Coordinates of C-alpha atoms and ligand atoms in Angstrom, one line a residue:
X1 CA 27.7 62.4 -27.3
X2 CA 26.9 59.2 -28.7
X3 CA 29.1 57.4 -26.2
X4 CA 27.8 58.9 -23.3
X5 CA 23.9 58.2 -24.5
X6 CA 25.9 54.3 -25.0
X7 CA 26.8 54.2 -21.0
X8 CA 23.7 55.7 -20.0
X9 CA 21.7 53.1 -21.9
X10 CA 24.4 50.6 -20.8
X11 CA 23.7 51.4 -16.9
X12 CA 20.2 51.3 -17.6
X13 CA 19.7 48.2 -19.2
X14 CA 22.4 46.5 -16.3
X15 CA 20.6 48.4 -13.6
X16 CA 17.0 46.4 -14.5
X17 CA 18.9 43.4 -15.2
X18 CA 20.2 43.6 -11.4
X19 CA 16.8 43.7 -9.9
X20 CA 15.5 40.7 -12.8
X21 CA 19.0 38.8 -11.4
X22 CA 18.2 39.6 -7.6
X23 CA 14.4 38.7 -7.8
X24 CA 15.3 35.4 -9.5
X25 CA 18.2 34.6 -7.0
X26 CA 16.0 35.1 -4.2
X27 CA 12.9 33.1 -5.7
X28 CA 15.6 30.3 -6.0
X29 CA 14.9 30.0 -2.6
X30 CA 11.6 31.3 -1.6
X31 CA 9.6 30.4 -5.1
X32 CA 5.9 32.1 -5.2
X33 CA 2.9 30.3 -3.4
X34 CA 0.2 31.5 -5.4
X35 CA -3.6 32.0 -3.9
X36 CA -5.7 30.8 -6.7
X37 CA -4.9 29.2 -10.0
X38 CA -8.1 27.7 -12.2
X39 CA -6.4 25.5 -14.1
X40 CA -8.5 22.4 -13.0
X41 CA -11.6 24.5 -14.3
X42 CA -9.9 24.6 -17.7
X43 CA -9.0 20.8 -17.4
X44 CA -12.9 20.5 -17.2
X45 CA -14.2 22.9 -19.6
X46 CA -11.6 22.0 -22.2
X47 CA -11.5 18.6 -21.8
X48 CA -14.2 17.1 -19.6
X49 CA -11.3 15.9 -17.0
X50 CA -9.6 13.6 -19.2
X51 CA -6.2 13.8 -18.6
X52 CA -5.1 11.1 -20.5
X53 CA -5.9 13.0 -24.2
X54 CA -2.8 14.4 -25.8
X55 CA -4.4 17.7 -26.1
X56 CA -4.4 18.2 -22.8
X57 CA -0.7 17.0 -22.1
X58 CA 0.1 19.7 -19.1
X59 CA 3.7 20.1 -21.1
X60 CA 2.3 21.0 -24.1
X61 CA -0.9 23.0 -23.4
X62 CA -0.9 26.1 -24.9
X63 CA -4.1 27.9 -24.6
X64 CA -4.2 28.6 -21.1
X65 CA -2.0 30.4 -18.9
X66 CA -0.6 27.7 -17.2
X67 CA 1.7 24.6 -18.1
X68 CA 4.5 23.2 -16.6
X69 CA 7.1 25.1 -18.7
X70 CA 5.7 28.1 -17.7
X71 CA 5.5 26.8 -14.0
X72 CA 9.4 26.6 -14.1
X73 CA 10.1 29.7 -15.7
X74 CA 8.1 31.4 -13.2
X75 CA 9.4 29.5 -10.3
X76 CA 6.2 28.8 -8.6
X77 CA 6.8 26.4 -6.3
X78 CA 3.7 26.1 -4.5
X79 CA -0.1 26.4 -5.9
X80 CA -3.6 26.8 -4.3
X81 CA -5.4 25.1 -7.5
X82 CA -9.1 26.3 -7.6
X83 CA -11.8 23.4 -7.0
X84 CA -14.7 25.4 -8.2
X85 CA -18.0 25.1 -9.5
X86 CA -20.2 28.2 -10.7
X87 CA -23.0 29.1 -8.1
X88 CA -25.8 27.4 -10.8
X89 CA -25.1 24.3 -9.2
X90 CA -26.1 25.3 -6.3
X91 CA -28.9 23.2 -4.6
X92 CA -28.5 20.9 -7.9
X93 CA -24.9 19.0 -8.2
X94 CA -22.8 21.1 -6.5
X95 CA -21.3 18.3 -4.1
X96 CA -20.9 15.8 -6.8
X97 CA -19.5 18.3 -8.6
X98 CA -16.8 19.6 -6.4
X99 CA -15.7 15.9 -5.4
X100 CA -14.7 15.9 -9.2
X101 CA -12.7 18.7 -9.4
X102 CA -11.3 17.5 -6.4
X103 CA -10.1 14.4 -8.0
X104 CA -9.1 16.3 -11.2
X105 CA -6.3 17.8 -8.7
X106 CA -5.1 14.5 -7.2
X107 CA -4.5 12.9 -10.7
X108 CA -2.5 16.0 -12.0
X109 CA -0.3 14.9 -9.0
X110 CA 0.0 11.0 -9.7
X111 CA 0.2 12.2 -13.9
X112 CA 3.3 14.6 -13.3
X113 CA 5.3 13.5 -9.9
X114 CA 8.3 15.2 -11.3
X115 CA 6.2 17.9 -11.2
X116 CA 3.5 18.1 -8.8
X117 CA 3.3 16.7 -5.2
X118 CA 0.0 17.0 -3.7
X119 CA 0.6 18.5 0.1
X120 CA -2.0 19.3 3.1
X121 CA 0.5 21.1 5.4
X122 CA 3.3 24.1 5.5
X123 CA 6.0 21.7 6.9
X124 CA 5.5 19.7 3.6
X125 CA 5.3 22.7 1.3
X126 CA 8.7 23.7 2.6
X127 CA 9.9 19.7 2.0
X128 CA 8.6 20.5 -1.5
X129 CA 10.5 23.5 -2.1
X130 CA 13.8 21.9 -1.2
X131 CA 13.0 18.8 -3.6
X132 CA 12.0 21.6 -6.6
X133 CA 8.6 20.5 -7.1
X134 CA 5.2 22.3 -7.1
X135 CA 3.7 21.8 -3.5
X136 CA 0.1 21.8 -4.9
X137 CA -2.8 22.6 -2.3
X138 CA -6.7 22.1 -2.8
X139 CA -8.6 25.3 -2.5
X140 CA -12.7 25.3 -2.6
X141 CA -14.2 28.3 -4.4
X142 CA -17.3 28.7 -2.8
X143 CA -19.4 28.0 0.0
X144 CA -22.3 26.4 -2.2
X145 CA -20.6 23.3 -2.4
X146 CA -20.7 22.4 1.0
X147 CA -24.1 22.3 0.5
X148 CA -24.6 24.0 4.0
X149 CA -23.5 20.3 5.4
X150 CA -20.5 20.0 8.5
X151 CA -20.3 16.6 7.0
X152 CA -19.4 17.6 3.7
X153 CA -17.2 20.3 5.2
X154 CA -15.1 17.5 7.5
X155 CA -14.9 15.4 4.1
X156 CA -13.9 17.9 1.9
X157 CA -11.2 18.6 4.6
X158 CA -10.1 15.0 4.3
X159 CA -10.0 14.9 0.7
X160 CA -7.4 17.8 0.8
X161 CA -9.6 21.1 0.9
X162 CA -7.2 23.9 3.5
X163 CA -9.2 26.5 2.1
X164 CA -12.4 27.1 1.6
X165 CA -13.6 30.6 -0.4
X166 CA -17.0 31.5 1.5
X167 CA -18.6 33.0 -1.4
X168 CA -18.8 32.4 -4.6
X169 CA -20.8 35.0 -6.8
X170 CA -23.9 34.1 -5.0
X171 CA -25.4 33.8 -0.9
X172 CA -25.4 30.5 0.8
X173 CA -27.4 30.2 3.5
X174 CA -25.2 31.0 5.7
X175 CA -23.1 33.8 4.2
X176 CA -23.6 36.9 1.9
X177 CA -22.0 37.0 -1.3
X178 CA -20.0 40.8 -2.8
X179 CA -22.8 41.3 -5.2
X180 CA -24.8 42.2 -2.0
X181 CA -22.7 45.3 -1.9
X182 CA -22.8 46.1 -5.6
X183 CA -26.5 46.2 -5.0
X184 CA -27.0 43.2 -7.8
X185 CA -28.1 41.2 -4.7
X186 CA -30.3 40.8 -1.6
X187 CA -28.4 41.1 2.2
X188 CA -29.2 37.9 3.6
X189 CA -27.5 36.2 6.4
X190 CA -26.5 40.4 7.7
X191 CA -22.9 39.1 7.2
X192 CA -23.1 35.3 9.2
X193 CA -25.8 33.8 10.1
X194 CA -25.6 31.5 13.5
X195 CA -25.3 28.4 10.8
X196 CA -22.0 30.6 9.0
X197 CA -20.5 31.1 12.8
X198 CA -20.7 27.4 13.2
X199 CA -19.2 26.7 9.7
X200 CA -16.3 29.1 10.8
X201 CA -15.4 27.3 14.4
X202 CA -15.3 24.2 12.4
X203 CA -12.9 25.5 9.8
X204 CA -11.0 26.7 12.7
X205 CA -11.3 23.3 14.6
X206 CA -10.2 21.4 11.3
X207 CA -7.5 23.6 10.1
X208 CA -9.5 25.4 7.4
X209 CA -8.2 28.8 6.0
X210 CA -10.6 31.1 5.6
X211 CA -11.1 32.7 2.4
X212 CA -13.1 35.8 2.2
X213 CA -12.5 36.7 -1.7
X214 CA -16.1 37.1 -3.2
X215 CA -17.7 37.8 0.1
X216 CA -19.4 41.2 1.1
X217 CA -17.7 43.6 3.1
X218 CA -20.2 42.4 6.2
X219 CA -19.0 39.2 5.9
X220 CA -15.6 40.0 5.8
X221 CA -15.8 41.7 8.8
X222 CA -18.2 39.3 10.7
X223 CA -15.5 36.8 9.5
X224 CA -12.7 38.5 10.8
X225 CA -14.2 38.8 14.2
X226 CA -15.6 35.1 14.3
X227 CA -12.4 33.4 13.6
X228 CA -9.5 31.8 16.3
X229 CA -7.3 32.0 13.4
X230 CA -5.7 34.8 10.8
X231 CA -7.9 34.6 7.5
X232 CA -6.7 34.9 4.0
X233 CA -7.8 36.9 0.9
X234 CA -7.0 34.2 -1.8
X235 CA -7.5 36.3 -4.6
X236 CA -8.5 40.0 -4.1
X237 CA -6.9 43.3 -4.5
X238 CA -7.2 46.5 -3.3
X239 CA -10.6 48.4 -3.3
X240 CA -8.7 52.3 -2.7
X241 CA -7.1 51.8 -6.0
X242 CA -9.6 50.4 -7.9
X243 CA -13.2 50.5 -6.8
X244 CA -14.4 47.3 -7.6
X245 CA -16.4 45.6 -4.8
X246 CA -14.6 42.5 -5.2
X247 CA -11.3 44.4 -3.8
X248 CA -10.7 45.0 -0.5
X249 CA -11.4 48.3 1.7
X250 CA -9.5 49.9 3.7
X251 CA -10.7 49.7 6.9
X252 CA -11.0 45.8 6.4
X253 CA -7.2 46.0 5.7
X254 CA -7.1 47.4 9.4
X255 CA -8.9 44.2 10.5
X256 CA -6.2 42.1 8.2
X257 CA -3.5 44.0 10.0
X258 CA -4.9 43.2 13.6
X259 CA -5.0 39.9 12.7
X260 CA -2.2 38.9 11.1
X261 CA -4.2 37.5 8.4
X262 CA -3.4 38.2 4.3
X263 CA -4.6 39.6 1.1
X264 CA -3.2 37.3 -1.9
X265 CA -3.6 40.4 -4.8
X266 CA -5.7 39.5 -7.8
X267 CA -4.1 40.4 -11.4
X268 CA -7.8 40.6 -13.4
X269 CA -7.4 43.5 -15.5
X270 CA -10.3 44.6 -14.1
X271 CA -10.0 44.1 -10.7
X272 CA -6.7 46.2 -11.3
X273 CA -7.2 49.0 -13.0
X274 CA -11.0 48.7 -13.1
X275 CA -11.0 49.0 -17.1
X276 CA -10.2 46.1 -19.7
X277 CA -6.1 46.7 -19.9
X278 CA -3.7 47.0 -16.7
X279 CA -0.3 47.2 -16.4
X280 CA 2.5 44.8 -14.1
X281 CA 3.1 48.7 -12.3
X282 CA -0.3 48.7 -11.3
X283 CA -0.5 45.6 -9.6
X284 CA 2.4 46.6 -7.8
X285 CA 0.5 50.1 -7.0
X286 CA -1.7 47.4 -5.1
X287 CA 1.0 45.5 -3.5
X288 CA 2.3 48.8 -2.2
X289 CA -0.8 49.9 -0.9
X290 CA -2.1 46.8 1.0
X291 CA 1.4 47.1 2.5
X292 CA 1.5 50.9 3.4
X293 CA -2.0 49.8 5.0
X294 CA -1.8 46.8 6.5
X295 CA 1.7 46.0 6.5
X296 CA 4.3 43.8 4.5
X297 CA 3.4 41.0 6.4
X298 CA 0.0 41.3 4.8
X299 CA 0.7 41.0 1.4
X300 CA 0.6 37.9 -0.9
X301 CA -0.2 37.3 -4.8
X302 CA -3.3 35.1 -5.7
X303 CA -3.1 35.8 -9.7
X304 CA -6.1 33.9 -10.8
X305 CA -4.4 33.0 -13.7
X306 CA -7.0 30.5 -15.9
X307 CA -10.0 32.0 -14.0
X308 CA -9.9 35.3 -16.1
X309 CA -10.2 36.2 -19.3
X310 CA -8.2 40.0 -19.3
X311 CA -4.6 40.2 -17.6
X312 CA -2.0 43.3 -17.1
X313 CA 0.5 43.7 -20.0
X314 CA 3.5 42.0 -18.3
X315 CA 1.8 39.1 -16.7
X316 CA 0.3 37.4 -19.3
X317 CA 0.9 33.8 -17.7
X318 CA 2.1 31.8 -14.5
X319 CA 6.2 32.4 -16.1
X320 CA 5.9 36.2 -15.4
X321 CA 5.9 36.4 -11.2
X322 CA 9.7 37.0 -11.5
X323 CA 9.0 40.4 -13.1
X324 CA 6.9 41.6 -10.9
X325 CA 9.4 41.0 -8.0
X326 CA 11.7 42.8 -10.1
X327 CA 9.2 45.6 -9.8
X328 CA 8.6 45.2 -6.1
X329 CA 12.9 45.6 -5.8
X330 CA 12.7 48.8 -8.2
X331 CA 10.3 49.8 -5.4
X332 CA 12.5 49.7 -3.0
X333 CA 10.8 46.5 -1.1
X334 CA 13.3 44.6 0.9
X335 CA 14.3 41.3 0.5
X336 CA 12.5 40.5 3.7
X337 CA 9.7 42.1 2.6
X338 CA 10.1 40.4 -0.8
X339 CA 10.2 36.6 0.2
X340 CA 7.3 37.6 2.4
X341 CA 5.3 38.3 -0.5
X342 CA 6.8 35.3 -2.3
X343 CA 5.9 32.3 0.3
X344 CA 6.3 33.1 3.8
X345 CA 3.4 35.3 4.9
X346 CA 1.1 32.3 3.8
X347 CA 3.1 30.2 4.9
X348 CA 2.7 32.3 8.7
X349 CA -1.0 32.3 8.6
X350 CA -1.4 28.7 7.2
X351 CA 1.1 27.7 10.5
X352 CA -1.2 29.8 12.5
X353 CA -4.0 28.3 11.3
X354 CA -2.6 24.6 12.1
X355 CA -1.5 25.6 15.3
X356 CA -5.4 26.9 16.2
X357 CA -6.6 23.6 14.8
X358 CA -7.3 21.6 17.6
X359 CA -8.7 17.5 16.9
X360 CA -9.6 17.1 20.6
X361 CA -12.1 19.4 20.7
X362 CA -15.3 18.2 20.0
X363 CA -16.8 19.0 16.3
X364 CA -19.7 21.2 15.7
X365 CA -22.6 18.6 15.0
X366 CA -26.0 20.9 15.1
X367 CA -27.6 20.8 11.4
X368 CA -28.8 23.7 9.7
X369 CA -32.6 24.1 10.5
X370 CA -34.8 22.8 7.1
X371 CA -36.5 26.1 7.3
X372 CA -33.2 27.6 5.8
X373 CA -32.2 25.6 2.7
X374 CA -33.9 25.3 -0.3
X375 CA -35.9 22.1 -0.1
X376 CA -36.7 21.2 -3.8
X377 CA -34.5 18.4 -4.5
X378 CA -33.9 17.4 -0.7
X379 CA -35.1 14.5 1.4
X380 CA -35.2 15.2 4.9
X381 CA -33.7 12.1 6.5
X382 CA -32.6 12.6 10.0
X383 CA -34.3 16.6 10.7
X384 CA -37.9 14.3 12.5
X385 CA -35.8 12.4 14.4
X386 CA -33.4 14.8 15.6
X387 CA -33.3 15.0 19.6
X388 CA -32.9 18.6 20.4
X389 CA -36.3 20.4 19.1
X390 CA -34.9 23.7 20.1
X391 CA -31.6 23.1 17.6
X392 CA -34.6 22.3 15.0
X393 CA -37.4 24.6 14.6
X394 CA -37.5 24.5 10.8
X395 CA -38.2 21.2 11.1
X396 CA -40.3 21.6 13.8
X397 CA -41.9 24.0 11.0
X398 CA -42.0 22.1 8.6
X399 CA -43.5 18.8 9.9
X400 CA -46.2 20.9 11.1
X401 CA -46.6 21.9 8.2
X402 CA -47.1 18.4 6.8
X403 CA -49.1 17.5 9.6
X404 CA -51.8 19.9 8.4
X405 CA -51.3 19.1 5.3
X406 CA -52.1 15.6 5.6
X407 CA -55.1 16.9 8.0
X408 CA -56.0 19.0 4.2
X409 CA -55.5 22.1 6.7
X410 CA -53.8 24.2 4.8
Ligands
NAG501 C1 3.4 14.9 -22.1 O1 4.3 15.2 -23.2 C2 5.7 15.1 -22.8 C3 6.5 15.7 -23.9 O2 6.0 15.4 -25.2 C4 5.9 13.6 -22.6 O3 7.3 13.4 -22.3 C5 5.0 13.1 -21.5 O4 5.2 11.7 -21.3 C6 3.6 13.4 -21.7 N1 2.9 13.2 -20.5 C7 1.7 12.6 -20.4 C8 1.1 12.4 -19.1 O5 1.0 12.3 -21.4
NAG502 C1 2.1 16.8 6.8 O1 1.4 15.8 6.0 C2 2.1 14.6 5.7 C3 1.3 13.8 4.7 O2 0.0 13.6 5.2 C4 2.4 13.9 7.0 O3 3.1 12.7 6.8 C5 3.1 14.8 8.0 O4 3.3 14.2 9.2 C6 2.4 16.1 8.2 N1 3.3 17.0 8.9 C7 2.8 17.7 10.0 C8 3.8 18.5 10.7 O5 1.6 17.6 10.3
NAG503 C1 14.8 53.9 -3.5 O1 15.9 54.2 -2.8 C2 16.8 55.0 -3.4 C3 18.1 55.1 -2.6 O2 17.7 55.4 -1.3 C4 16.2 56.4 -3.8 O3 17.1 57.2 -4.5 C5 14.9 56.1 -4.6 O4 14.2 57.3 -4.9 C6 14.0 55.1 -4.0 N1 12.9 54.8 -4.9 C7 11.6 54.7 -4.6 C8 10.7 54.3 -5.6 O5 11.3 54.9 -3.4
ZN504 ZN1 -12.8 33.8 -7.9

């Protein structure tokens, strides 16, 4: 009796050590591009940027979910690190702002080059992987901080920026924000407005992925239609199996399909199971259902580890993706399907999106109207002068309105 309750546990404990041994063997290969990491929000909060203190030694950090040990252990080899700044500095700092946690990302590149290598397209992720580093990628959280600017758009994109989240937790201008469908906030733009369609055809132009995590479901599907080029969730899950409004619903995961385009699944606890604790099964519950909907090519894991204070038991930190492929094997997902997951649909879409890019064509140049930003700390340089008065009737608006002003008409 004994003995056979011995091979039974035997064969059990060998049979989960095959699909542990066959997810690491494969991620040897194809290592995990992850969607959305906030580290560099942590470098800012914890430590004001300075990378040089010992404290904040990216070896030896300890409090946050990521480090470089843990990197290796989990075989990430390729990152979308989060440059984000919260939706208060919005018409205040926000482009300052970004531009620093922008640099924040460069320097962890020239502070670890064993480590990191800072990349701006898929052939040189893939160069990355062979050489065992961490391709790291600059993602933008949050339309805000273009401060409704082409300019700043085209600049961020030269600084490094491939994707750009539309949303944060509030509207821009241009775009509406998911709080919009929890009722916490006002429909605005009715998904784009004409100012958010221009945005879009010049992320398309420049090679911008589009990142509708935090956007409403309007926006998502105005996006969806308005872009040349497959779009990526960087770090959503989905919305059938845990109603939170900052998952995604079904019938947008038909749109995803259609387009090739990708959900990168979130691992907040509460954006999992919709309660404070989650499990690493239920993520994969997520995983199975985006790809029963949409398909495996749709699939992708955006953990949002250091941007979230709750995680599933299981993935606790940035050294436990190799479990949940484990999972995903136990599920019967094939390795195709697997290294998918892993690397390569992102790797599709962000090709896609390169090949769509297109430098000759000429870049969108007509500035949003005056009428629609928030003018308090603004000079208006350039909107008087501007040669097309059909392009600028909020200027038009609003030097009439100085003009009777000055005239003490109104
Ligand atoms: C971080 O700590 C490691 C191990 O103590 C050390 O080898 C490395 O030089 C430190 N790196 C930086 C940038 O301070
Ligand atoms: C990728 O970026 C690197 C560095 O900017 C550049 O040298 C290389 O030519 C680029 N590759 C492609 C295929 O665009
Ligand atoms: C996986 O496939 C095996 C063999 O075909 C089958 O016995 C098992 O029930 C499947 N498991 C799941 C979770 O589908
Ligand atoms: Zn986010």
């Amino acid at each position: 009796m004994l003995l056979i309750w011995w091979f039974w546990s035997l064969l059990a404990v060998c049979a989960s050590d095959t699909f542990r041994d066959r997810a690491e063997a494969i991620m040897r290969t194809t290592p995990v591009i992850d969607g959305h990491n906030d580290l560099p929000w942590q470098l800012l909060t914890l430590f004001n940027n300075q990378l040089l203190d010992s404290k904040a030694n990216l070896t030896t950090l300890e409090k946050t979910h990521t480090n470089i040990p843990k990197l290796k252990t989990g075989y990430v080899g390729g990152q979308f690190w989060s440059a984000y700044m919260p939706c208060d500095t919005q018409n205040k700092d926000a482009v300052k702002r970004i531009l620093e946690q922008i640099d924040v990302i460069h320097r962890m590149c020239q502070l670890y080059p064993e480590t990191f290598v800072c990349v701006t397209n898929s052939s040189d992720i893939m160069e990355a992987f062979k050489n065992g580093k961490v391709a790291s990628l600059i993602g933008v959280e949050g339309g805000h901080l273009i401060d409704s600017s082409l300019g700043v758009l085209r600049t961020l994109y030269h600084l490094g920026m491939r994707y750009l989240t539309l949303t944060h937790n509030c509207n821009t201008p241009w775009a509406d924000n998911w709080l919009v469908d929890k009722g916490d906030d006002k429909a605005e733009s009715q998904g784009l407005s004409s100012f958010g369609k221009s945005v879009l055809n010049e992320m398309n132009r420049l090679g911008v992925m589009i990142d509708l995590s935090h956007v409403s479901v309007a926006t998502m599907k105005a996006a969806l239609q308005q872009s040349k080029a497959p779009v990526i969730f960087s770090h959503s899950s989905a919305y059938s199996v845990c109603r939170s409004r900052r998952n995604v619903p079904d019938d947008v995961l038909e749109l995803v399909k259609n387009t090739n385009s990708l959900v990168m699944v979130n691992f907040y606890s509460e954006f999992v199971s919709c309660s404070s604790s989650a499990t690493l099964s239920q993520v994969a519950d997520h995983l199975d259902h985006i790809k029963n909907v949409a398909g495996p090519g749709a699939v992708g894991l955006g953990g949002d580890y250091d941007g979230v204070t709750k995680l599933p038991v299981g993935l606790e930190d940035v050294s436990k993706y190799p479990d949940l492929i484990a999972e995903l094997l136990r599920r019967n997902w094939t390795e195709a399907e697997v290294r998918g997951v892993l690397a390569e649909n992102l790797l599709r879409v962000f090709s896609e999106v390169e090949l769509v890019s297109n430098n000759m064509q000429a870049p969108e140049e007509a500035p949003i109207s005056l009428n629609e930003l928030d003018g308090a700390c603004r000079t208006h340089y350039g909107y008087s002068q501007a040669p097309s008065i059909h392009l600028q009737t909020g200027a038009l608006v609003a030097s009439l309105a100085s003009l009777l002003f000055s005239l003490r008409l109104l």
